[in-house]
Structure formats: structure tokens, C-alpha cells
Short mmCIF file of C-alpha atoms in Angstrom, two decimals:
data_model
loop_
_atom_site.label_atom_id
_atom_site.label_comp_id
_atom_site.label_asym_id
_atom_site.label_seq_id
_atom_site.Cartn_x
_atom_site.Cartn_y
_atom_site.Cartn_z
CA MET A 1 -40.64 58.29 31.36
CA LYS A 2 -38.76 58.25 27.97
CA LYS A 3 -35.40 58.19 29.90
CA ASN A 4 -36.87 54.92 31.91
CA TYR A 5 -37.78 53.37 28.69
CA ARG A 6 -34.41 53.86 26.92
CA ILE A 7 -32.85 52.51 30.04
CA VAL A 8 -34.91 49.56 29.90
CA ASN A 9 -33.96 49.08 26.19
CA ALA A 10 -30.35 49.46 26.97
CA PHE A 11 -30.26 46.87 29.40
CA VAL A 12 -32.25 44.27 27.33
CA LEU A 13 -29.88 45.13 24.55
CA THR A 14 -26.97 44.71 26.86
CA THR A 15 -28.73 41.21 28.11
CA ILE A 16 -29.13 40.06 24.58
CA THR A 17 -25.59 40.65 23.46
CA LEU A 18 -23.88 38.76 26.47
CA PHE A 19 -26.15 35.72 25.77
CA ILE A 20 -25.13 35.83 22.08
CA LYS A 21 -21.40 36.15 23.05
CA SER A 22 -21.61 33.37 25.80
CA THR A 23 -23.57 31.13 23.31
CA ASN A 24 -20.90 31.67 20.60
CA LEU A 25 -18.35 31.12 23.29
CA TYR A 26 -19.81 27.98 24.35
CA ALA A 27 -20.41 26.67 20.52
CA GLN A 28 -16.60 27.30 19.96
CA GLU A 29 -15.70 25.30 23.13
CA ALA A 30 -18.04 22.75 22.29
CA SER A 31 -16.60 22.17 18.65
CA GLU A 32 -13.23 22.15 19.88
CA LYS A 33 -11.02 19.98 17.49
CA ILE A 34 -9.29 16.75 18.83
CA THR A 35 -6.23 15.24 17.22
CA LEU A 36 -6.24 11.42 18.23
CA ASP A 37 -3.66 8.69 17.24
CA VAL A 38 -4.91 5.02 17.96
CA GLU A 39 -3.47 4.88 21.39
CA LYS A 40 -4.79 8.11 22.63
CA ALA A 41 -8.26 6.90 21.17
CA VAL A 42 -7.76 3.66 23.21
CA GLU A 43 -6.91 5.83 26.25
CA LEU A 44 -10.02 8.02 25.95
CA ALA A 45 -12.60 5.19 25.37
CA LEU A 46 -11.27 3.39 28.43
CA GLU A 47 -11.64 6.36 30.66
CA ASN A 48 -15.14 7.31 29.11
CA ASN A 49 -16.90 4.24 27.55
CA ILE A 50 -20.13 3.07 29.35
CA SER A 51 -19.57 -0.43 29.21
CA VAL A 52 -15.95 -0.17 30.74
CA LYS A 53 -17.46 1.87 33.53
CA GLN A 54 -20.47 -0.46 34.27
CA SER A 55 -17.84 -3.43 34.32
CA GLU A 56 -15.72 -1.26 36.85
CA LEU A 57 -18.93 -0.94 39.04
CA LYS A 58 -19.66 -4.57 39.18
CA LEU A 59 -16.00 -5.23 39.93
CA LYS A 60 -16.29 -2.75 42.84
CA THR A 61 -19.26 -4.77 44.16
CA ALA A 62 -17.58 -8.42 43.64
CA ARG A 63 -14.59 -6.66 45.70
CA ARG A 64 -16.67 -5.52 48.56
CA ASN A 65 -18.43 -8.77 48.74
CA LYS A 66 -14.87 -10.59 48.74
CA ASN A 67 -13.75 -8.38 51.67
CA THR A 68 -16.68 -8.91 53.91
CA SER A 69 -17.44 -12.66 52.97
CA TRP A 70 -16.46 -13.54 56.55
CA ASN A 71 -19.43 -11.57 57.90
CA SER A 72 -21.28 -14.99 58.27
CA VAL A 73 -19.32 -15.75 61.36
CA SER A 74 -19.99 -12.36 62.94
CA PRO A 75 -22.36 -12.47 65.81
CA SER A 76 -25.69 -10.60 65.90
CA VAL A 77 -26.07 -8.34 68.63
CA SER A 78 -29.26 -6.57 69.53
CA LEU A 79 -30.65 -4.30 72.37
CA GLY A 80 -34.27 -3.90 73.54
CA ALA A 81 -36.58 -2.59 76.10
CA GLY A 82 -40.28 -3.41 77.15
CA LEU A 83 -43.19 -2.51 79.13
CA SER A 84 -46.37 -4.34 79.90
CA LYS A 85 -49.17 -3.47 82.22
CA SER A 86 -52.62 -4.42 83.22
CA ASN A 87 -55.47 -2.26 81.78
CA LYS A 88 -57.09 -2.09 84.98
CA ASP A 89 -54.48 -0.22 87.04
CA PHE A 90 -51.02 0.70 85.60
CA ASP A 91 -49.42 1.59 89.12
CA ASP A 92 -50.44 -1.64 90.65
CA ASN A 93 -49.68 -4.03 87.88
CA TYR A 94 -46.83 -3.79 85.37
CA SER A 95 -43.64 -5.28 84.22
CA THR A 96 -40.72 -3.99 82.47
CA TYR A 97 -37.52 -4.95 81.34
CA VAL A 98 -34.25 -4.12 79.36
CA SER A 99 -32.31 -6.81 77.28
CA GLY A 100 -29.31 -7.53 75.38
CA LYS A 101 -28.47 -10.49 73.01
CA ILE A 102 -25.51 -12.07 71.36
CA ASN A 103 -26.07 -14.92 68.75
CA LEU A 104 -23.71 -17.00 66.92
CA SER A 105 -24.34 -19.48 64.25
CA LEU A 106 -21.52 -21.65 62.79
CA SER A 107 -22.08 -24.01 59.72
CA GLY A 108 -19.84 -26.07 57.31
CA ASN A 109 -20.43 -23.89 54.30
CA ILE A 110 -18.39 -20.87 55.91
CA TYR A 111 -15.18 -21.75 53.94
CA SER A 112 -17.15 -22.19 50.69
CA ASN A 113 -19.12 -18.80 51.01
CA ILE A 114 -15.69 -17.14 51.34
CA ARG A 115 -14.00 -19.15 48.54
CA THR A 116 -17.43 -18.43 46.24
CA ALA A 117 -16.87 -14.60 47.00
CA LEU A 118 -13.17 -14.75 45.98
CA LEU A 119 -13.98 -16.72 42.68
CA ASN A 120 -16.59 -14.24 42.08
CA TYR A 121 -14.33 -11.51 42.29
CA GLU A 122 -11.70 -13.18 40.11
CA ALA A 123 -14.44 -13.75 37.54
CA GLY A 124 -15.09 -10.09 37.84
CA GLU A 125 -11.57 -9.21 37.05
CA ILE A 126 -11.65 -11.34 34.15
CA ASN A 127 -14.97 -9.87 32.97
CA TYR A 128 -13.66 -6.50 33.39
CA GLU A 129 -10.35 -7.21 31.56
CA THR A 130 -12.45 -8.69 28.66
CA THR A 131 -14.74 -5.56 28.41
CA CYS A 132 -11.76 -3.40 28.29
CA ARG A 133 -10.29 -5.75 25.69
CA THR A 134 -13.57 -5.69 23.62
CA VAL A 135 -13.67 -2.03 23.99
CA GLU A 136 -9.99 -1.61 22.71
CA LYS A 137 -10.47 -4.04 19.66
CA ASN A 138 -13.58 -2.01 18.53
CA VAL A 139 -11.89 1.42 19.02
CA ARG A 140 -8.79 0.18 17.02
CA SER A 141 -10.92 -1.40 14.31
CA ALA A 142 -13.20 1.99 14.12
CA PHE A 143 -10.11 3.97 13.98
CA TYR A 144 -8.78 2.04 11.02
CA GLN A 145 -11.91 2.12 9.37
CA ILE A 146 -12.25 5.89 9.42
CA LEU A 147 -8.79 5.90 7.99
CA TYR A 148 -9.96 3.71 5.07
CA LEU A 149 -13.05 5.90 4.62
CA ASN A 150 -10.88 8.93 4.62
CA ASP A 151 -8.64 7.41 1.81
CA LYS A 152 -11.67 6.52 0.15
CA VAL A 153 -13.26 9.94 0.18
CA LYS A 154 -9.89 11.31 -1.03
CA LEU A 155 -9.78 9.14 -3.68
CA GLN A 156 -13.47 9.82 -4.80
CA GLU A 157 -12.86 13.47 -4.78
CA SER A 158 -9.56 13.19 -6.73
CA SER A 159 -11.61 11.08 -9.24
CA ILE A 160 -14.38 13.66 -9.43
CA GLU A 161 -11.88 16.39 -9.84
CA THR A 162 -10.42 14.54 -12.72
CA ALA A 163 -13.70 13.89 -14.36
CA LYS A 164 -14.62 17.44 -14.13
CA ASN A 165 -11.30 18.72 -15.61
CA GLN A 166 -11.79 16.36 -18.39
CA TYR A 167 -15.38 17.42 -18.88
CA GLU A 168 -14.02 21.13 -19.01
CA SER A 169 -11.26 20.15 -21.20
CA ASN A 170 -13.40 18.41 -23.89
CA LEU A 171 -16.01 21.25 -23.63
CA ALA A 172 -12.98 23.58 -24.61
CA LYS A 173 -11.77 21.15 -27.31
CA TYR A 174 -15.53 20.94 -28.61
CA ARG A 175 -15.87 24.67 -29.07
CA GLN A 176 -12.51 24.45 -30.91
CA GLY A 177 -14.10 21.81 -33.28
CA ALA A 178 -11.32 19.49 -32.00
CA ILE A 179 -13.91 16.74 -30.58
CA SER A 180 -17.38 15.63 -31.27
CA GLN A 181 -20.35 16.62 -29.02
CA LEU A 182 -20.51 12.96 -28.15
CA ASP A 183 -17.35 13.22 -26.30
CA VAL A 184 -18.46 16.30 -24.39
CA LEU A 185 -21.52 14.60 -23.33
CA THR A 186 -20.01 11.33 -22.14
CA SER A 187 -17.33 13.18 -20.23
CA ARG A 188 -20.36 15.18 -18.65
CA VAL A 189 -22.22 11.80 -17.70
CA ASP A 190 -19.11 10.51 -16.13
CA TYR A 191 -18.52 13.63 -14.00
CA GLU A 192 -22.41 13.70 -12.89
CA LYS A 193 -22.51 10.05 -11.99
CA GLN A 194 -19.59 10.35 -9.76
CA LYS A 195 -21.02 12.79 -7.39
CA PRO A 196 -23.28 10.24 -5.64
CA ALA A 197 -20.57 7.95 -5.02
CA LEU A 198 -18.66 10.63 -3.19
CA GLU A 199 -21.83 11.65 -1.00
CA SER A 200 -22.08 7.99 -0.19
CA ALA A 201 -18.43 7.78 0.92
CA ILE A 202 -18.94 10.94 2.88
CA SER A 203 -22.06 9.79 4.58
CA SER A 204 -20.25 6.45 5.40
CA ARG A 205 -17.37 8.04 7.03
CA ASP A 206 -19.67 10.60 8.85
CA ASN A 207 -21.54 7.76 10.12
CA ALA A 208 -18.54 6.05 11.27
CA LEU A 209 -17.04 8.86 12.90
CA ALA A 210 -20.24 9.43 15.01
CA GLN A 211 -19.89 5.76 16.27
CA PHE A 212 -16.37 6.43 17.14
CA LYS A 213 -17.21 9.51 19.10
CA GLN A 214 -19.79 7.17 21.03
CA ILE A 215 -17.19 4.58 21.70
CA THR A 216 -14.72 6.90 22.94
CA GLY A 217 -17.10 9.20 24.85
CA ILE A 218 -16.27 12.33 22.67
CA PRO A 219 -19.36 14.90 22.26
CA GLN A 220 -20.48 14.61 18.76
CA SER A 221 -20.00 18.32 18.57
CA ASN A 222 -16.47 17.95 18.76
CA GLU A 223 -14.54 17.78 15.54
CA ILE A 224 -11.78 15.07 15.48
CA GLU A 225 -8.86 14.50 13.18
CA LEU A 226 -7.15 11.04 13.13
CA THR A 227 -3.21 10.63 12.63
CA GLY A 228 -2.20 7.18 11.23
CA SER A 229 -2.03 5.22 8.11
CA LEU A 230 -3.12 1.78 6.67
CA ASP A 231 0.16 1.62 5.14
CA ASP A 232 1.70 0.11 8.09
CA VAL A 233 0.23 -3.22 7.04
CA LEU A 234 1.30 -2.95 3.20
CA SER A 235 4.62 -4.12 3.71
CA LEU A 236 3.60 -7.15 5.91
CA LYS A 237 4.91 -10.26 4.69
CA GLU A 238 3.85 -13.04 7.18
CA ILE A 239 2.25 -13.48 10.61
CA THR A 240 3.16 -16.52 12.73
CA LEU A 241 2.20 -17.55 16.15
CA GLU A 242 5.66 -18.65 17.16
CA GLY A 243 6.49 -17.68 20.62
CA ILE A 244 3.22 -16.43 21.26
CA GLN A 245 1.54 -17.45 24.63
CA ALA A 246 -2.24 -17.70 23.99
CA ALA A 247 -4.58 -16.57 26.97
CA SER A 248 -8.07 -16.24 25.40
CA PRO A 249 -10.49 -14.18 27.28
CA GLU A 250 -13.25 -16.34 26.56
CA LEU A 251 -11.43 -19.49 27.77
CA LYS A 252 -10.17 -17.70 30.91
CA ALA A 253 -13.98 -16.86 31.70
CA LEU A 254 -15.40 -20.51 31.21
CA GLU A 255 -12.26 -21.87 33.56
CA LYS A 256 -13.14 -19.44 36.20
CA ASN A 257 -16.89 -20.27 36.01
CA LEU A 258 -15.99 -24.07 36.18
CA GLU A 259 -13.95 -23.18 39.62
CA ILE A 260 -17.03 -21.35 40.67
CA ALA A 261 -19.23 -24.25 39.72
CA LYS A 262 -17.04 -26.76 41.93
CA ALA A 263 -17.52 -24.42 44.87
CA ALA A 264 -21.24 -24.45 44.48
CA VAL A 265 -21.18 -28.23 44.51
CA TRP A 266 -19.06 -28.15 47.81
CA SER A 267 -21.35 -25.44 49.34
CA ASN A 268 -24.58 -27.43 48.47
CA ARG A 269 -22.93 -30.44 50.03
CA MET A 270 -22.19 -28.67 53.20
CA THR A 271 -25.74 -27.24 53.10
CA ALA A 272 -27.19 -30.66 52.79
CA TYR A 273 -25.09 -32.57 55.14
CA SER A 274 -22.93 -30.50 57.73
CA PRO A 275 -24.39 -29.74 61.13
CA VAL A 276 -25.36 -26.22 62.29
CA ILE A 277 -24.00 -24.97 65.61
CA SER A 278 -25.74 -22.08 67.41
CA ALA A 279 -24.82 -20.23 70.51
CA GLY A 280 -26.59 -17.41 72.16
CA TRP A 281 -26.64 -15.22 75.43
CA SER A 282 -28.73 -12.58 76.70
CA TYR A 283 -28.70 -10.36 79.59
CA GLN A 284 -32.49 -9.46 80.70
CA PRO A 285 -33.06 -7.49 83.96
CA THR A 286 -36.64 -7.51 84.53
CA LYS A 287 -38.63 -5.50 87.07
CA SER A 288 -42.40 -6.11 87.84
CA LYS A 289 -45.27 -5.10 90.39
CA ALA A 290 -48.12 -7.31 91.03
CA ALA A 291 -51.39 -6.04 92.50
CA ALA A 292 -51.44 -8.67 95.34
CA ALA A 293 -47.75 -7.57 96.36
CA ARG A 294 -48.43 -4.01 96.21
CA GLU A 295 -44.69 -3.43 96.10
CA PRO A 296 -42.21 -3.62 93.28
CA THR A 297 -39.84 -6.39 92.85
CA ASP A 298 -36.13 -6.01 92.61
CA TRP A 299 -34.41 -6.30 89.27
CA ILE A 300 -34.23 -9.88 88.04
CA ASP A 301 -31.97 -11.13 85.37
CA ASN A 302 -34.28 -13.11 83.16
CA GLY A 303 -31.29 -13.82 80.40
CA ALA A 304 -29.98 -17.20 79.50
CA LEU A 305 -27.21 -19.10 77.65
CA SER A 306 -28.06 -21.24 74.93
CA LEU A 307 -26.13 -23.91 72.76
CA SER A 308 -27.55 -25.88 69.99
CA VAL A 309 -26.64 -28.61 67.30
CA THR A 310 -28.48 -29.10 64.33
CA ILE A 311 -27.98 -31.97 61.94
CA PRO A 312 -30.08 -31.82 58.61
CA LEU A 313 -31.27 -35.25 57.39
CA ASP A 314 -32.96 -33.90 54.25
CA GLY A 315 -29.64 -34.48 52.36
CA ILE A 316 -30.09 -38.48 52.58
CA LEU A 317 -33.24 -38.24 50.68
CA PRO A 318 -32.64 -38.24 46.96
CA TRP A 319 -35.58 -36.17 46.25
CA SER A 320 -34.96 -33.41 48.74
CA LYS A 321 -34.50 -30.03 47.78
CA ASN A 322 -30.94 -29.98 49.14
CA GLN A 323 -29.90 -33.48 47.27
CA VAL A 324 -31.52 -31.93 43.86
CA ALA A 325 -29.45 -28.95 44.36
CA VAL A 326 -26.16 -30.89 44.95
CA GLN A 327 -26.90 -32.97 41.74
CA ASN A 328 -27.57 -30.00 39.73
CA SER A 329 -24.73 -28.46 40.61
CA ARG A 330 -22.43 -31.24 39.58
CA ASP A 331 -24.28 -31.28 36.25
CA THR A 332 -23.13 -27.66 35.97
CA VAL A 333 -19.45 -28.59 36.49
CA LYS A 334 -19.88 -31.22 33.71
CA ASP A 335 -21.36 -28.71 31.46
CA TYR A 336 -18.66 -26.08 31.99
CA GLU A 337 -16.02 -29.02 31.54
CA LEU A 338 -17.79 -29.69 28.02
CA GLN A 339 -17.86 -26.16 27.25
CA ILE A 340 -14.04 -25.59 27.87
CA LYS A 341 -13.15 -28.61 25.75
CA ASP A 342 -15.38 -27.28 22.93
CA LYS A 343 -13.81 -23.74 23.31
CA LYS A 344 -10.36 -25.07 23.06
CA THR A 345 -11.14 -26.45 19.67
CA SER A 346 -12.97 -23.39 18.56
CA ILE A 347 -10.26 -21.23 19.53
CA GLU A 348 -7.71 -23.51 17.46
CA VAL A 349 -10.07 -23.61 14.41
CA GLN A 350 -10.40 -19.51 14.78
CA ASN A 351 -6.94 -18.96 14.83
CA GLN A 352 -6.00 -21.15 12.14
CA SER A 353 -8.61 -19.49 9.89
CA SER A 354 -7.58 -16.27 10.88
CA LEU A 355 -3.98 -17.05 9.86
CA ARG A 356 -5.23 -18.30 6.46
CA ASN A 357 -7.39 -15.10 5.94
CA ILE A 358 -4.30 -13.26 7.00
CA SER A 359 -2.08 -15.03 4.26
CA GLN A 360 -4.83 -14.63 1.83
CA HIS A 361 -4.98 -10.90 2.32
CA ILE A 362 -1.07 -10.47 2.27
CA SER A 363 -1.12 -12.01 -1.17
CA SER A 364 -3.92 -9.93 -2.33
CA ILE A 365 -2.06 -6.82 -1.34
CA GLU A 366 0.79 -7.65 -3.40
CA SER A 367 -1.05 -8.57 -6.37
CA LEU A 368 -2.97 -5.33 -5.97
CA LYS A 369 0.02 -3.29 -5.82
CA ALA A 370 1.21 -5.08 -9.08
CA SER A 371 -2.35 -4.23 -10.70
CA ILE A 372 -2.10 -0.59 -9.51
CA GLU A 373 1.24 -0.26 -11.12
CA LEU A 374 0.01 -1.62 -14.45
CA ALA A 375 -3.26 0.26 -14.13
CA GLU A 376 -1.11 3.66 -13.70
CA GLN A 377 0.88 2.70 -16.79
CA THR A 378 -2.31 1.78 -18.92
CA TYR A 379 -3.85 5.14 -17.84
CA ASN A 380 -0.94 7.30 -18.62
CA MET A 381 -0.63 5.58 -22.00
CA THR A 382 -4.31 6.08 -22.72
CA ARG A 383 -4.19 9.49 -21.82
CA GLU A 384 -1.45 10.30 -24.12
CA ALA A 385 -3.05 8.44 -26.88
CA TYR A 386 -6.16 10.29 -26.30
CA SER A 387 -4.43 13.47 -26.33
CA ARG A 388 -3.26 12.66 -29.80
CA GLY A 389 -6.57 11.48 -31.06
CA SER A 390 -5.76 7.78 -31.26
CA ARG A 391 -8.08 6.86 -28.55
CA ASP A 392 -11.62 7.98 -27.62
CA PHE A 393 -12.81 9.34 -24.46
CA LEU A 394 -14.43 5.92 -23.54
CA ALA A 395 -10.93 4.14 -23.50
CA LEU A 396 -9.81 6.82 -21.15
CA GLN A 397 -12.66 6.77 -18.82
CA SER A 398 -12.47 3.14 -18.68
CA ALA A 399 -8.47 3.23 -17.73
CA SER A 400 -9.27 5.85 -15.15
CA ASN A 401 -11.85 3.71 -13.51
CA SER A 402 -9.52 0.53 -13.29
CA LEU A 403 -6.87 2.88 -11.83
CA GLU A 404 -9.47 4.16 -9.05
CA THR A 405 -10.82 0.67 -8.26
CA ALA A 406 -7.37 -0.79 -8.00
CA ARG A 407 -6.57 2.09 -5.48
CA LEU A 408 -9.60 1.46 -3.55
CA ASN A 409 -9.28 -2.27 -3.41
CA LEU A 410 -5.99 -1.98 -1.98
CA LYS A 411 -7.14 0.47 0.86
CA SER A 412 -9.84 -1.93 1.43
CA GLU A 413 -7.85 -4.89 1.52
CA ALA A 414 -5.36 -3.28 3.95
CA TYR A 415 -8.29 -2.43 6.08
CA SER A 416 -9.31 -6.09 5.92
CA LEU A 417 -6.05 -7.19 6.85
CA MET A 418 -5.74 -4.94 9.98
CA THR A 419 -9.25 -5.96 11.22
CA GLU A 420 -8.26 -9.88 10.89
CA ILE A 421 -5.17 -9.22 12.92
CA LEU A 422 -7.07 -7.44 15.65
CA SER A 423 -9.44 -10.29 15.84
CA LEU A 424 -6.57 -12.88 16.09
CA GLU A 425 -4.80 -10.92 18.56
CA TYR A 426 -8.06 -10.74 20.48
CA ASN A 427 -8.59 -14.35 20.33
CA LEU A 428 -4.78 -14.89 21.76
CA GLY A 429 -5.32 -12.59 24.55
CA VAL A 430 -2.01 -10.81 23.54
CA PRO A 431 -1.62 -7.08 23.82
CA PHE A 432 -2.67 -5.41 20.52
CA GLY A 433 0.26 -4.61 18.24
CA THR A 434 2.16 -7.83 19.20
CA LEU A 435 1.80 -9.37 15.90
CA LEU A 436 2.61 -6.36 14.00
CA ALA A 437 5.73 -5.88 16.02
CA LYS A 438 7.13 -9.47 15.14
#
């Protein structure tokens, strides 16, 4: 009995050990570290993003509809069989048949149906392209936001480390009698009040990382490291649109919708006015036995050939459903024409506004570079004066805060400039990076 108990215990212990090892192995695999540059991040997003997959699925449906849009001219074919009998006597009174039928119907809107399916597919291509560009823009913007937040966290960590060292230095000087207790308390307050700022910066970065993983389809448990820098835009002097062939995705979508609306006018006109030609042929051998005859008849073909032409007259009545559909579709065309006109003006205004914002960001970056140099000189001079005792700690703290603020402002301005450039490239419909490469 004891031997069996030991065997069971050993089996349970082995099972638990294997489970823990497999769990640890899974956790290690799940927390795999991924190193990404901005291009690799975009590639992952286009492969894994849900919006892209949904748009691709809609495009696949539109392609199928386009490839089969001719099926309205395909004849319908059916096979059938039947049996009828009298309730009195089945053997003496019944009729049976088999049948085959072919029907074909032709109308004037066959071409418009094919044309509409083609235009819907082309609209699906534009929608898919727009979705991919939107996702790419969001990924690039999120990528550079994380770079900015990483820099912000590093600056906060550096600042809090400096404040900590200053506090410890002041504490040592106070114990030596070199400075007052007020300087020690002031440095301690400065050190403690920077901790929430660091925690806030870390929280903002972690939230941005979680959203970035969602966009790119990376599991939340995976650790990622981004390679890149916002310093690429710090040397930017000017952005021009010379030689740029603009192709706004939104304008392209509206222009395609206008084509679809015009096709709808033609389709509704054909429905209202064009005749419908129908043709049918059936083969129906029938055999029956009547009670009076007492003998079954031979098989008789009761099939027939039919041809008909139907000319709708509802279209000539201004209040008819078909006539109203024609008028409504014409109004839709006029509406899209107005939307396109307004969109062209709006795009021009947006582009000029983006150029002005970019110019302003570039100018601000140059000013911030100069202010950082001045802040560094001021801080160094103040630190030397403080070490000699000619400046108090509040002056040193103020100089340090000014330097930290200038550095953060430069990083923030660089991120704002990059975001504005991405928006302008999106509105222009050019590949991302085009304006930076000029």
C-alpha cells in the first residue's frame, strides 16, 4: 500500500514539475523581445492590423462581384418531375411527367450592372489603399511618439538623478557645516517633487506602447525596443511642394463615388425605360392513364417555346417609383460634384496650413537649440557659483529646471514637426518619407 502511495506521489510531483516548466517556457516565448525600426513596424501593422484585414476582405468580395457581374445574362436551368392521381383508384387514373426548362431574360441595364460592379471594385481598391495609408500614418506617428516619450523619461530620470545627487551633496555639506538646513530641505523637496513627474512620463509611455502593440498586432506580453531618433528632423531647414504630384486619397474616393453615381443614373434610366426581352424553352414528356381508357397513353411532350417583350411605361409618369429613382440619382451626382469642389478647396487650405505649421516648427526648433545652449551655459555658471557659495540653491534649481524644460521642449517640437509632416504627406497622397527626402 505504501509503495503504491509513493508511486502516486512521484507521478503527481513529476506532472506538476513538467507543468511548471512548460508554463515558464511559454512565458519566456510570450515575452519575447522584438526590436523594430519604423519600416518594420509598418510592415507588421499591414500584415496584422484588423482594419487592414477587414478592408482586404471587402475588396475580395468586390472582386468576386466584378468577376461575376455578367451572370445576369446567364440562363436559368431547372429540372423537375411530377405525379398526380385520383383518390379513387391510382392504377386507373394517374398522370406523370418529367421536365427540363431554360429561361433567359435580357434588359437594357446589363451593361450598367457590369459597369457598376467594376466601379465598386475600383472603389474598394481605393478604400483598401486609404486604410493601409491611414494605418501606416498612425503607426509612424505612434512610433515617433514613443521615441519622444522615451526621451522624456530619460530626461526625467536624468533630472531626478541630478536632484538626488544634489540632495545627498547638500546633506553632506550640511553635516560639515558648510550650508544651512534650509538648502538641504529645499533640495529634498526638489528631489521628491520630481518623482510624480517621472511616474507620469513612464505611465504615458507605457500607454502609448500598449496602443502601438495593438495597431501593429504585437502581443501585449511581448517586450519591444524601438530603434530610431527624432534627431532626423532637427536639421530640417525647409519643406516645399515643388515637383510633388498630389493625389489625395479622400479626393480619389469622392471622384470614384461620382463615377458610381453617374452609373446609377444610367442604370435607373434603363430600369425605367428599356424593354425586357424574355425567352424560354421547356421539354416536358407526360404520360397519363384515364379511368375510361383503361390503358396508359404514350409519352407526350407538353413543352413549349416562349418569347416575350415587355416595355415599361411607369418611367413616363413623373411620380412613378422608377422616375423618382432617376431624379434622386441625378441629385446624388450633383451632391458629389459639390463635395469634390469643396474637398479640393479644403485640401489646398490644409496643405497651406500644414506648410505654415511646419515652417513655424522649424523656426521654433532653431530658437530652442539656441535656448538650450544658453540654458547649459547658465546652468554651468550657476553651478560653479553655487559651489563657491556666491549663489544659493534656489538659483541652481531654477537654472536646472530651465535647462530640463528647454530640452523637453526641443523633443516635443521635433515630434510635433514629424507629426505635421506625416499629415501633409497623407493629404498629398505621396509615399511617407517623400518630403524628408527632398
